[in-house]
Amino acid sequence: MSSGKLWAELIALFIFVPLLFLAGIQYAGPYLMAALVVVGAICLWLLLADSSFKRFRLWNWQHGKPHLLASFKLFIPWACLTAVVVYWWLPDAFLQWPAEQTSLWLMTLVLYPLLSVVPQEIIYRTFFFHRYKQILPSRYVRLGASTLLFGFAHAIYGNWIAVAVSAVGGAVFGFRYMQSRSTAVVVVEHSLWGCFLFTIGFGSFLSIQHTL
């Protein structure tokens, strides 16, 4: 594919599509998860159809295990600090969801990694890093671009906190993918952080309901 077409695809997929959802969030909001799954499936299909893509990078457990351990070592202290901040800043929301809506919380812990994290990691890490290396040859430039675009996509939630937190997460997940070359490892790390944030009461900033 020519550089011009790749740039057009990147801009359409990672800028125009989030803008369209943001503009029509009241109508498109209920379909966000379905759209994410569909786009993730299309990106996965394009990867599998590309003979230059090394499919083992979708799991790559052998090389990814040390990096998975590193992700847990990063998670533990920062999760403790985050919990303290949320408890101090949002005391009424702290652990409210698992305490008051236990069934919904448990369902989210199961479905969120499958229907949200997996598509996001395929789109913003595996697909982005492979698909656009022709026009963004430096992997650090791709890391920076994917980080900014990942944060930008979360503007659909209508608050700067979602954008900022997602950008930080995008940088962590992108760097982890660069190191491990394993989608599975990054899915585990992303799922761990996402489920943790929903559990401690931060999920309201990362939901369509906060916008509507």
Coordinates of N, CA and C in Angstrom, one line a residue:
M1 N 0.8 -1.2 0.0 CA 0.0 0.0 0.0 C 0.9 1.2 0.0
S2 N 0.5 2.3 -0.8 CA 1.3 3.5 -0.9 C 1.3 4.3 0.4
S3 N 2.3 5.1 0.6 CA 2.3 5.9 1.9 C 1.1 6.8 2.0
G4 N 0.7 7.4 0.9 CA -0.5 8.3 0.9 C -1.7 7.5 1.4
K5 N -2.0 6.3 1.0 CA -3.1 5.5 1.4 C -3.0 5.1 2.8
L6 N -1.8 4.8 3.3 CA -1.6 4.5 4.7 C -1.9 5.7 5.6
W7 N -1.4 6.9 5.2 CA -1.7 8.1 6.0 C -3.2 8.3 6.0
A8 N -3.9 8.2 4.9 CA -5.3 8.4 4.8 C -6.1 7.4 5.7
E9 N -5.6 6.2 5.7 CA -6.2 5.1 6.5 C -6.0 5.4 8.0
L10 N -4.8 5.8 8.4 CA -4.5 6.1 9.8 C -5.4 7.3 10.2
I11 N -5.5 8.4 9.5 CA -6.2 9.5 9.9 C -7.7 9.2 10.0
A12 N -8.2 8.4 9.0 CA -9.7 8.0 9.0 C -10.0 7.2 10.2
L13 N -9.2 6.2 10.5 CA -9.5 5.2 11.5 C -9.2 5.8 12.9
F14 N -8.1 6.5 13.1 CA -7.7 6.9 14.4 C -8.1 8.3 14.8
I15 N -8.6 9.1 13.8 CA -9.0 10.5 14.1 C -10.4 10.7 13.8
F16 N -10.8 10.4 12.5 CA -12.2 10.7 12.1 C -13.2 9.8 12.8
V17 N -12.9 8.6 12.9 CA -13.9 7.7 13.6 C -14.2 8.1 15.0
P18 N -13.1 8.3 15.8 CA -13.4 8.8 17.2 C -14.2 10.1 17.2
L19 N -13.9 11.0 16.2 CA -14.6 12.3 16.2 C -16.0 12.1 15.8
L20 N -16.3 11.2 15.0 CA -17.7 10.9 14.6 C -18.5 10.3 15.8
F21 N -17.8 9.5 16.6 CA -18.5 8.9 17.8 C -18.7 10.0 18.8
L22 N -17.7 10.9 18.9 CA -17.8 12.0 19.9 C -18.9 13.0 19.5
A23 N -19.1 13.2 18.2 CA -20.1 14.2 17.7 C -21.5 13.6 17.9
G24 N -21.6 12.3 17.8 CA -23.0 11.6 17.9 C -23.1 10.7 19.1
I25 N -22.4 11.0 20.2 CA -22.2 10.1 21.3 C -23.6 9.7 21.9
Q26 N -24.6 10.6 21.9 CA -25.9 10.2 22.5 C -26.6 9.2 21.7
Y27 N -26.3 9.1 20.4 CA -26.9 8.1 19.5 C -26.0 6.8 19.3
A28 N -24.7 7.1 19.2 CA -23.8 6.0 18.9 C -23.2 5.3 20.2
G29 N -23.4 6.0 21.4 CA -22.9 5.4 22.6 C -23.2 4.0 22.8
P30 N -24.5 3.6 22.7 CA -24.8 2.2 23.0 C -24.2 1.2 22.0
Y31 N -23.6 1.6 20.9 CA -23.0 0.8 19.9 C -21.5 0.8 20.0
L32 N -21.0 1.5 21.0 CA -19.5 1.7 21.0 C -18.8 0.3 21.2
M33 N -19.2 -0.5 22.1 CA -18.6 -1.8 22.3 C -18.6 -2.7 21.0
A34 N -19.8 -2.7 20.4 CA -20.0 -3.5 19.1 C -19.0 -3.0 18.0
A35 N -19.0 -1.6 17.9 CA -18.1 -1.0 16.9 C -16.6 -1.4 17.2
L36 N -16.2 -1.4 18.5 CA -14.9 -1.7 18.8 C -14.5 -3.1 18.5
V37 N -15.5 -4.0 18.7 CA -15.2 -5.4 18.4 C -15.1 -5.6 16.9
V38 N -16.0 -4.9 16.1 CA -15.9 -5.0 14.6 C -14.6 -4.5 14.1
V39 N -14.2 -3.3 14.5 CA -13.0 -2.7 14.1 C -11.8 -3.6 14.5
G40 N -11.8 -4.1 15.7 CA -10.8 -5.0 16.1 C -10.7 -6.2 15.3
A41 N -11.8 -6.8 14.9 CA -11.9 -8.0 14.0 C -11.3 -7.7 12.7
I42 N -11.7 -6.5 12.1 CA -11.2 -6.1 10.8 C -9.6 -6.0 10.8
C43 N -9.1 -5.3 11.9 CA -7.7 -5.1 12.0 C -7.0 -6.4 12.2
L44 N -7.6 -7.4 12.9 CA -7.0 -8.7 13.1 C -7.0 -9.4 11.7
W45 N -8.0 -9.3 11.0 CA -8.1 -10.0 9.7 C -7.0 -9.4 8.7
L46 N -6.8 -8.1 8.8 CA -5.8 -7.5 7.9 C -4.4 -7.9 8.3
L47 N -4.2 -8.1 9.6 CA -2.9 -8.6 10.1 C -2.7 -10.0 9.6
L48 N -3.7 -10.9 9.8 CA -3.5 -12.3 9.4 C -3.4 -12.5 7.9
A49 N -3.9 -11.5 7.1 CA -3.8 -11.6 5.7 C -2.5 -11.0 5.2
D50 N -1.7 -10.4 6.0 CA -0.5 -9.8 5.7 C 0.7 -10.8 5.9
S51 N 1.3 -11.2 4.9 CA 2.3 -12.3 5.0 C 3.6 -11.8 5.7
S52 N 3.7 -10.5 5.9 CA 4.9 -10.0 6.6 C 4.7 -9.9 8.1
F53 N 3.4 -10.1 8.5 CA 3.1 -10.1 9.9 C 3.5 -11.4 10.6
K54 N 4.2 -11.4 11.7 CA 4.6 -12.6 12.4 C 3.5 -12.9 13.4
R55 N 2.7 -13.9 13.1 CA 1.5 -14.2 13.9 C 1.8 -14.6 15.3
F56 N 3.0 -15.1 15.6 CA 3.3 -15.5 16.9 C 3.3 -14.3 17.9
R57 N 3.4 -13.1 17.4 CA 3.4 -11.9 18.2 C 2.0 -11.7 18.9
L58 N 1.0 -12.4 18.4 CA -0.3 -12.3 19.0 C -0.3 -13.0 20.4
W59 N 0.6 -13.9 20.6 CA 0.7 -14.5 22.0 C 2.2 -14.4 22.5
N60 N 3.1 -15.1 21.8 CA 4.5 -14.9 22.2 C 4.8 -15.1 23.7
W61 N 4.2 -16.1 24.3 CA 4.4 -16.3 25.7 C 5.8 -16.5 26.1
Q62 N 6.6 -17.2 25.3 CA 7.9 -17.6 25.7 C 8.8 -16.3 25.9
H63 N 8.7 -15.4 25.0 CA 9.4 -14.1 25.2 C 8.7 -13.1 26.1
G64 N 7.4 -13.3 26.2 CA 6.6 -12.3 27.0 C 6.6 -12.5 28.5
K65 N 6.9 -13.7 28.9 CA 6.8 -14.0 30.4 C 7.5 -13.1 31.3
P66 N 8.8 -12.8 31.0 CA 9.6 -11.8 31.9 C 8.9 -10.5 31.9
H67 N 8.3 -10.0 30.8 CA 7.7 -8.7 30.7 C 6.4 -8.7 31.4
L68 N 5.7 -9.9 31.5 CA 4.5 -10.0 32.2 C 4.8 -9.8 33.7
L69 N 5.9 -10.4 34.2 CA 6.3 -10.3 35.6 C 6.6 -8.8 35.9
A70 N 7.3 -8.1 34.9 CA 7.6 -6.7 35.1 C 6.3 -5.9 35.2
S71 N 5.3 -6.3 34.4 CA 4.0 -5.5 34.5 C 3.4 -5.6 35.9
F72 N 3.5 -6.8 36.5 CA 2.9 -7.0 37.9 C 3.7 -6.1 38.9
K73 N 5.0 -6.1 38.7 CA 5.9 -5.3 39.6 C 5.6 -3.8 39.5
L74 N 5.2 -3.4 38.3 CA 4.8 -2.0 38.1 C 3.5 -1.7 38.7
F75 N 2.6 -2.7 38.5 CA 1.2 -2.5 38.9 C 1.0 -2.4 40.4
I76 N 1.7 -3.2 41.2 CA 1.5 -3.3 42.7 C 1.7 -1.9 43.4
P77 N 2.8 -1.3 43.2 CA 3.0 0.0 44.0 C 2.1 1.1 43.4
W78 N 1.9 1.2 42.1 CA 1.1 2.2 41.5 C -0.4 2.0 41.7
A79 N -0.8 0.8 41.8 CA -2.2 0.5 42.1 C -2.5 0.9 43.6
C80 N -1.6 0.6 44.5 CA -1.8 1.0 45.9 C -1.9 2.6 46.0
L81 N -1.0 3.3 45.3 CA -1.1 4.7 45.3 C -2.4 5.3 44.7
T82 N -2.8 4.6 43.6 CA -4.0 5.1 42.9 C -5.2 4.8 43.8
A83 N -5.2 3.7 44.5 CA -6.3 3.4 45.4 C -6.4 4.5 46.5
V84 N -5.3 4.9 47.1 CA -5.3 5.9 48.1 C -5.8 7.2 47.6
V85 N -5.4 7.6 46.4 CA -5.8 8.8 45.7 C -7.4 8.8 45.5
V86 N -7.9 7.7 45.0 CA -9.3 7.6 44.7 C -10.1 7.6 46.1
Y87 N -9.6 6.9 47.1 CA -10.2 6.9 48.4 C -10.3 8.3 49.0
W88 N -9.3 9.1 48.8 CA -9.2 10.5 49.3 C -10.1 11.4 48.5
W89 N -10.0 11.2 47.1 CA -10.7 12.2 46.2 C -12.1 11.8 46.0
L90 N -12.5 10.5 45.9 CA -13.8 10.1 45.6 C -14.3 9.1 46.7
P91 N -14.4 9.5 47.9 CA -14.7 8.5 49.0 C -16.0 7.8 48.8
D92 N -17.0 8.5 48.3 CA -18.3 7.9 48.1 C -18.3 6.8 47.0
A93 N -17.4 7.0 46.1 CA -17.4 6.0 44.9 C -16.5 4.8 45.2
F94 N -15.6 5.0 46.2 CA -14.6 3.9 46.5 C -15.2 2.6 46.8
L95 N -15.0 1.6 46.0 CA -15.5 0.2 46.1 C -17.0 0.2 46.1
Q96 N -17.7 1.2 45.6 CA -19.1 1.2 45.6 C -19.7 0.2 44.7
W97 N -19.1 0.1 43.5 CA -19.6 -0.8 42.5 C -19.6 -2.3 42.9
P98 N -18.5 -2.8 43.4 CA -18.6 -4.2 43.8 C -19.5 -4.4 45.0
A99 N -19.6 -3.4 45.9 CA -20.4 -3.5 47.1 C -21.9 -3.4 46.8
E100 N -22.3 -2.6 45.8 CA -23.7 -2.3 45.6 C -24.3 -2.9 44.3
Q101 N -23.4 -3.2 43.3 CA -23.8 -3.8 42.1 C -22.9 -5.0 41.8
T102 N -22.9 -5.9 42.7 CA -21.9 -7.0 42.6 C -22.0 -7.8 41.3
S103 N -23.2 -8.1 40.9 CA -23.4 -9.0 39.7 C -22.9 -8.2 38.4
L104 N -23.2 -6.9 38.3 CA -22.8 -6.2 37.2 C -21.3 -6.0 37.2
W105 N -20.7 -5.8 38.4 CA -19.3 -5.7 38.5 C -18.6 -7.0 38.1
L106 N -19.1 -8.2 38.5 CA -18.5 -9.4 38.2 C -18.6 -9.7 36.7
M107 N -19.7 -9.3 36.1 CA -19.9 -9.5 34.7 C -18.9 -8.6 33.9
T108 N -18.7 -7.4 34.4 CA -17.7 -6.5 33.8 C -16.3 -7.1 33.8
L109 N -16.0 -7.7 34.9 CA -14.6 -8.3 35.1 C -14.4 -9.4 34.0
V110 N -15.5 -10.0 33.6 CA -15.4 -11.1 32.6 C -15.4 -10.5 31.2
L111 N -16.4 -9.6 30.9 CA -16.6 -9.2 29.6 C -15.7 -8.1 29.1
Y112 N -15.2 -7.2 30.1 CA -14.4 -6.1 29.7 C -13.1 -6.5 29.0
P113 N -12.4 -7.5 29.6 CA -11.1 -7.9 28.9 C -11.4 -8.5 27.5
L114 N -12.5 -9.2 27.3 CA -12.8 -9.9 26.0 C -13.3 -8.9 25.0
L115 N -14.2 -8.0 25.4 CA -14.9 -7.2 24.4 C -14.3 -5.8 24.2
S116 N -13.5 -5.4 25.2 CA -12.9 -4.1 25.1 C -11.4 -4.1 25.0
V117 N -10.7 -4.8 26.0 CA -9.3 -4.8 26.0 C -8.7 -5.5 24.8
V118 N -9.1 -6.6 24.4 CA -8.6 -7.4 23.3 C -8.7 -6.6 22.0
P119 N -9.8 -6.0 21.7 CA -9.9 -5.2 20.4 C -9.0 -4.0 20.5
Q120 N -9.0 -3.3 21.7 CA -8.1 -2.1 21.8 C -6.7 -2.4 21.6
E121 N -6.2 -3.5 22.1 CA -4.8 -3.9 22.0 C -4.4 -4.3 20.6
I122 N -5.4 -5.0 20.0 CA -5.1 -5.4 18.6 C -5.1 -4.1 17.7
I123 N -6.0 -3.2 17.9 CA -6.0 -2.0 17.1 C -4.9 -1.0 17.4
Y124 N -4.7 -0.7 18.6 CA -3.7 0.4 19.0 C -2.3 -0.1 19.2
R125 N -2.1 -1.3 19.4 CA -0.7 -1.8 19.5 C -0.3 -2.7 18.4
T126 N -0.9 -3.9 18.3 CA -0.5 -4.9 17.3 C -0.6 -4.4 15.9
F127 N -1.8 -3.9 15.6 CA -2.1 -3.4 14.2 C -1.3 -2.1 13.9
F128 N -1.4 -1.2 14.8 CA -0.8 0.1 14.6 C 0.7 0.0 14.4
F129 N 1.4 -0.7 15.3 CA 2.8 -0.9 15.2 C 3.3 -1.6 14.0
H130 N 2.5 -2.5 13.5 CA 2.9 -3.2 12.3 C 2.5 -2.5 11.0
R131 N 1.2 -2.1 11.0 CA 0.7 -1.5 9.8 C 1.4 -0.2 9.3
Y132 N 1.8 0.6 10.2 CA 2.3 1.9 9.9 C 3.8 2.1 10.0
K133 N 4.5 1.0 10.1 CA 5.9 1.1 10.2 C 6.6 1.6 8.9
Q134 N 5.8 1.5 7.8 CA 6.3 2.1 6.5 C 6.4 3.6 6.6
I135 N 5.3 4.2 7.2 CA 5.3 5.7 7.2 C 5.8 6.3 8.5
L136 N 5.9 5.4 9.5 CA 6.5 5.8 10.8 C 7.5 4.8 11.2
P137 N 8.7 4.8 10.5 CA 9.7 3.8 10.6 C 10.3 3.7 12.0
S138 N 10.3 4.7 12.8 CA 10.9 4.7 14.1 C 9.8 4.1 15.1
R139 N 10.2 3.1 15.8 CA 9.2 2.5 16.7 C 8.9 3.4 17.8
Y140 N 9.8 4.3 18.2 CA 9.5 5.3 19.2 C 8.5 6.3 18.8
V141 N 8.6 6.7 17.5 CA 7.6 7.6 16.9 C 6.2 6.9 16.9
R142 N 6.2 5.6 16.5 CA 4.9 4.8 16.6 C 4.4 4.8 18.0
L143 N 5.3 4.6 18.9 CA 4.9 4.6 20.3 C 4.2 5.9 20.7
G144 N 4.9 7.0 20.4 CA 4.3 8.3 20.7 C 3.0 8.6 20.0
A145 N 2.9 8.2 18.7 CA 1.7 8.4 18.0 C 0.5 7.5 18.5
S146 N 0.8 6.3 18.8 CA -0.2 5.4 19.3 C -0.7 5.9 20.7
T147 N 0.2 6.4 21.5 CA -0.1 6.9 22.9 C -1.1 8.1 22.8
L148 N -0.7 9.0 21.9 CA -1.6 10.2 21.7 C -2.9 9.9 21.2
L149 N -2.9 9.0 20.2 CA -4.2 8.6 19.6 C -5.1 7.8 20.5
F150 N -4.4 7.0 21.3 CA -5.2 6.2 22.3 C -5.9 7.1 23.3
G151 N -5.1 8.1 23.8 CA -5.7 9.1 24.7 C -6.8 9.9 24.0
F152 N -6.6 10.3 22.8 CA -7.6 11.0 22.0 C -8.9 10.2 21.8
A153 N -8.8 9.0 21.6 CA -10.0 8.1 21.4 C -10.9 8.2 22.6
H154 N -10.3 8.3 23.8 CA -11.1 8.3 25.0 C -11.7 9.7 25.3
A155 N -11.5 10.6 24.4 CA -12.3 11.9 24.5 C -13.8 11.7 24.4
I156 N -14.2 10.6 23.8 CA -15.6 10.3 23.7 C -16.3 10.2 25.0
Y157 N -15.5 10.0 26.1 CA -16.1 10.0 27.5 C -16.4 11.4 28.0
G158 N -16.0 12.4 27.3 CA -16.3 13.8 27.7 C -15.6 14.3 28.9
N159 N -14.5 13.8 29.3 CA -13.7 14.4 30.4 C -12.2 14.3 30.2
W160 N -11.5 15.3 30.6 CA -10.0 15.3 30.4 C -9.3 14.2 31.2
I161 N -9.9 13.7 32.3 CA -9.3 12.7 33.1 C -9.2 11.4 32.3
A162 N -10.3 11.0 31.6 CA -10.2 9.8 30.8 C -9.1 9.9 29.7
V163 N -9.0 11.1 29.1 CA -8.0 11.3 28.1 C -6.6 11.1 28.7
A164 N -6.3 11.8 29.8 CA -5.0 11.8 30.5 C -4.6 10.4 31.0
V165 N -5.6 9.8 31.7 CA -5.3 8.4 32.2 C -5.1 7.4 31.1
S166 N -5.8 7.5 30.0 CA -5.7 6.6 28.9 C -4.4 6.9 28.2
A167 N -4.0 8.1 28.1 CA -2.7 8.4 27.4 C -1.5 7.8 28.2
V168 N -1.6 7.9 29.5 CA -0.6 7.3 30.4 C -0.6 5.8 30.2
G169 N -1.8 5.2 30.2 CA -1.9 3.8 30.0 C -1.4 3.4 28.6
G170 N -1.8 4.2 27.6 CA -1.3 3.9 26.3 C 0.2 3.8 26.2
A171 N 0.9 4.8 26.9 CA 2.3 4.8 26.9 C 2.9 3.5 27.5
V172 N 2.3 3.1 28.6 CA 2.8 1.9 29.3 C 2.5 0.7 28.5
F173 N 1.3 0.6 27.9 CA 1.0 -0.6 27.1 C 1.8 -0.7 25.8
G174 N 2.0 0.5 25.2 CA 2.8 0.5 24.0 C 4.2 0.2 24.2
F175 N 4.8 0.7 25.3 CA 6.2 0.3 25.6 C 6.3 -1.1 26.0
R176 N 5.3 -1.7 26.7 CA 5.3 -3.1 27.0 C 5.3 -3.9 25.7
Y177 N 4.4 -3.5 24.8 CA 4.3 -4.3 23.5 C 5.7 -4.2 22.7
M178 N 6.3 -3.0 22.7 CA 7.6 -2.9 22.1 C 8.6 -3.9 22.7
Q179 N 8.6 -4.0 24.0 CA 9.5 -4.9 24.7 C 9.2 -6.4 24.5
S180 N 7.9 -6.7 24.7 CA 7.6 -8.1 24.7 C 7.2 -8.7 23.3
R181 N 6.8 -7.8 22.4 CA 6.2 -8.2 21.1 C 5.1 -9.3 21.3
S182 N 4.3 -9.1 22.4 CA 3.3 -10.0 22.7 C 2.0 -9.3 23.0
T183 N 1.0 -9.5 22.1 CA -0.3 -8.9 22.4 C -0.9 -9.5 23.6
A184 N -0.7 -10.7 23.9 CA -1.3 -11.4 25.1 C -0.8 -10.8 26.3
V185 N 0.5 -10.5 26.4 CA 1.0 -9.9 27.6 C 0.4 -8.5 27.9
V186 N 0.2 -7.7 26.8 CA -0.3 -6.4 27.0 C -1.8 -6.4 27.3
V187 N -2.5 -7.4 26.8 CA -3.9 -7.6 27.1 C -4.1 -7.9 28.6
V188 N -3.2 -8.7 29.2 CA -3.2 -9.1 30.6 C -3.0 -7.8 31.4
E189 N -2.0 -7.0 31.0 CA -1.7 -5.8 31.8 C -2.8 -4.8 31.7
H190 N -3.3 -4.6 30.5 CA -4.4 -3.6 30.3 C -5.7 -4.1 31.1
S191 N -6.0 -5.4 31.0 CA -7.1 -5.9 31.8 C -7.0 -5.7 33.3
L192 N -5.8 -6.0 33.8 CA -5.5 -5.8 35.2 C -5.8 -4.4 35.6
W193 N -5.3 -3.4 34.9 CA -5.5 -2.0 35.3 C -6.9 -1.6 35.1
G194 N -7.5 -2.0 34.0 CA -8.9 -1.6 33.7 C -9.9 -2.1 34.8
C195 N -9.8 -3.4 35.1 CA -10.6 -4.0 36.1 C -10.4 -3.4 37.5
F196 N -9.1 -3.1 37.8 CA -8.8 -2.5 39.1 C -9.4 -1.1 39.2
L197 N -9.3 -0.3 38.1 CA -9.9 1.1 38.1 C -11.4 1.0 38.3
F198 N -12.1 0.1 37.5 CA -13.5 0.0 37.7 C -13.9 -0.4 39.1
T199 N -13.1 -1.3 39.7 CA -13.4 -1.8 41.1 C -13.3 -0.7 42.1
I200 N -12.3 0.1 42.0 CA -12.1 1.1 43.1 C -12.9 2.4 42.9
G201 N -13.7 2.5 41.9 CA -14.6 3.6 41.7 C -14.2 4.6 40.7
F202 N -13.2 4.3 39.9 CA -12.8 5.2 38.9 C -13.5 5.1 37.5
G203 N -14.3 4.0 37.5 CA -15.0 3.7 36.2 C -15.9 4.7 35.7
S204 N -16.4 5.6 36.5 CA -17.4 6.6 36.0 C -16.8 7.5 35.0
F205 N -15.5 7.7 35.1 CA -14.8 8.6 34.1 C -14.5 7.9 32.8
L206 N -14.7 6.5 32.8 CA -14.4 5.7 31.6 C -15.6 5.0 31.1
S207 N -16.7 5.7 31.2 CA -18.0 5.1 30.7 C -18.8 6.1 30.0
I208 N -19.6 5.6 29.1 CA -20.5 6.5 28.3 C -21.5 7.2 29.2
Q209 N -21.9 6.5 30.3 CA -22.9 7.1 31.2 C -22.4 8.4 31.8
H210 N -21.1 8.5 31.9 CA -20.6 9.8 32.5 C -20.8 10.9 31.5
T211 N -20.9 10.6 30.2 CA -21.0 11.6 29.2 C -22.5 12.0 29.0
L212 N -23.4 11.0 29.0 CA -24.8 11.3 28.6 C -25.5 12.0 29.7

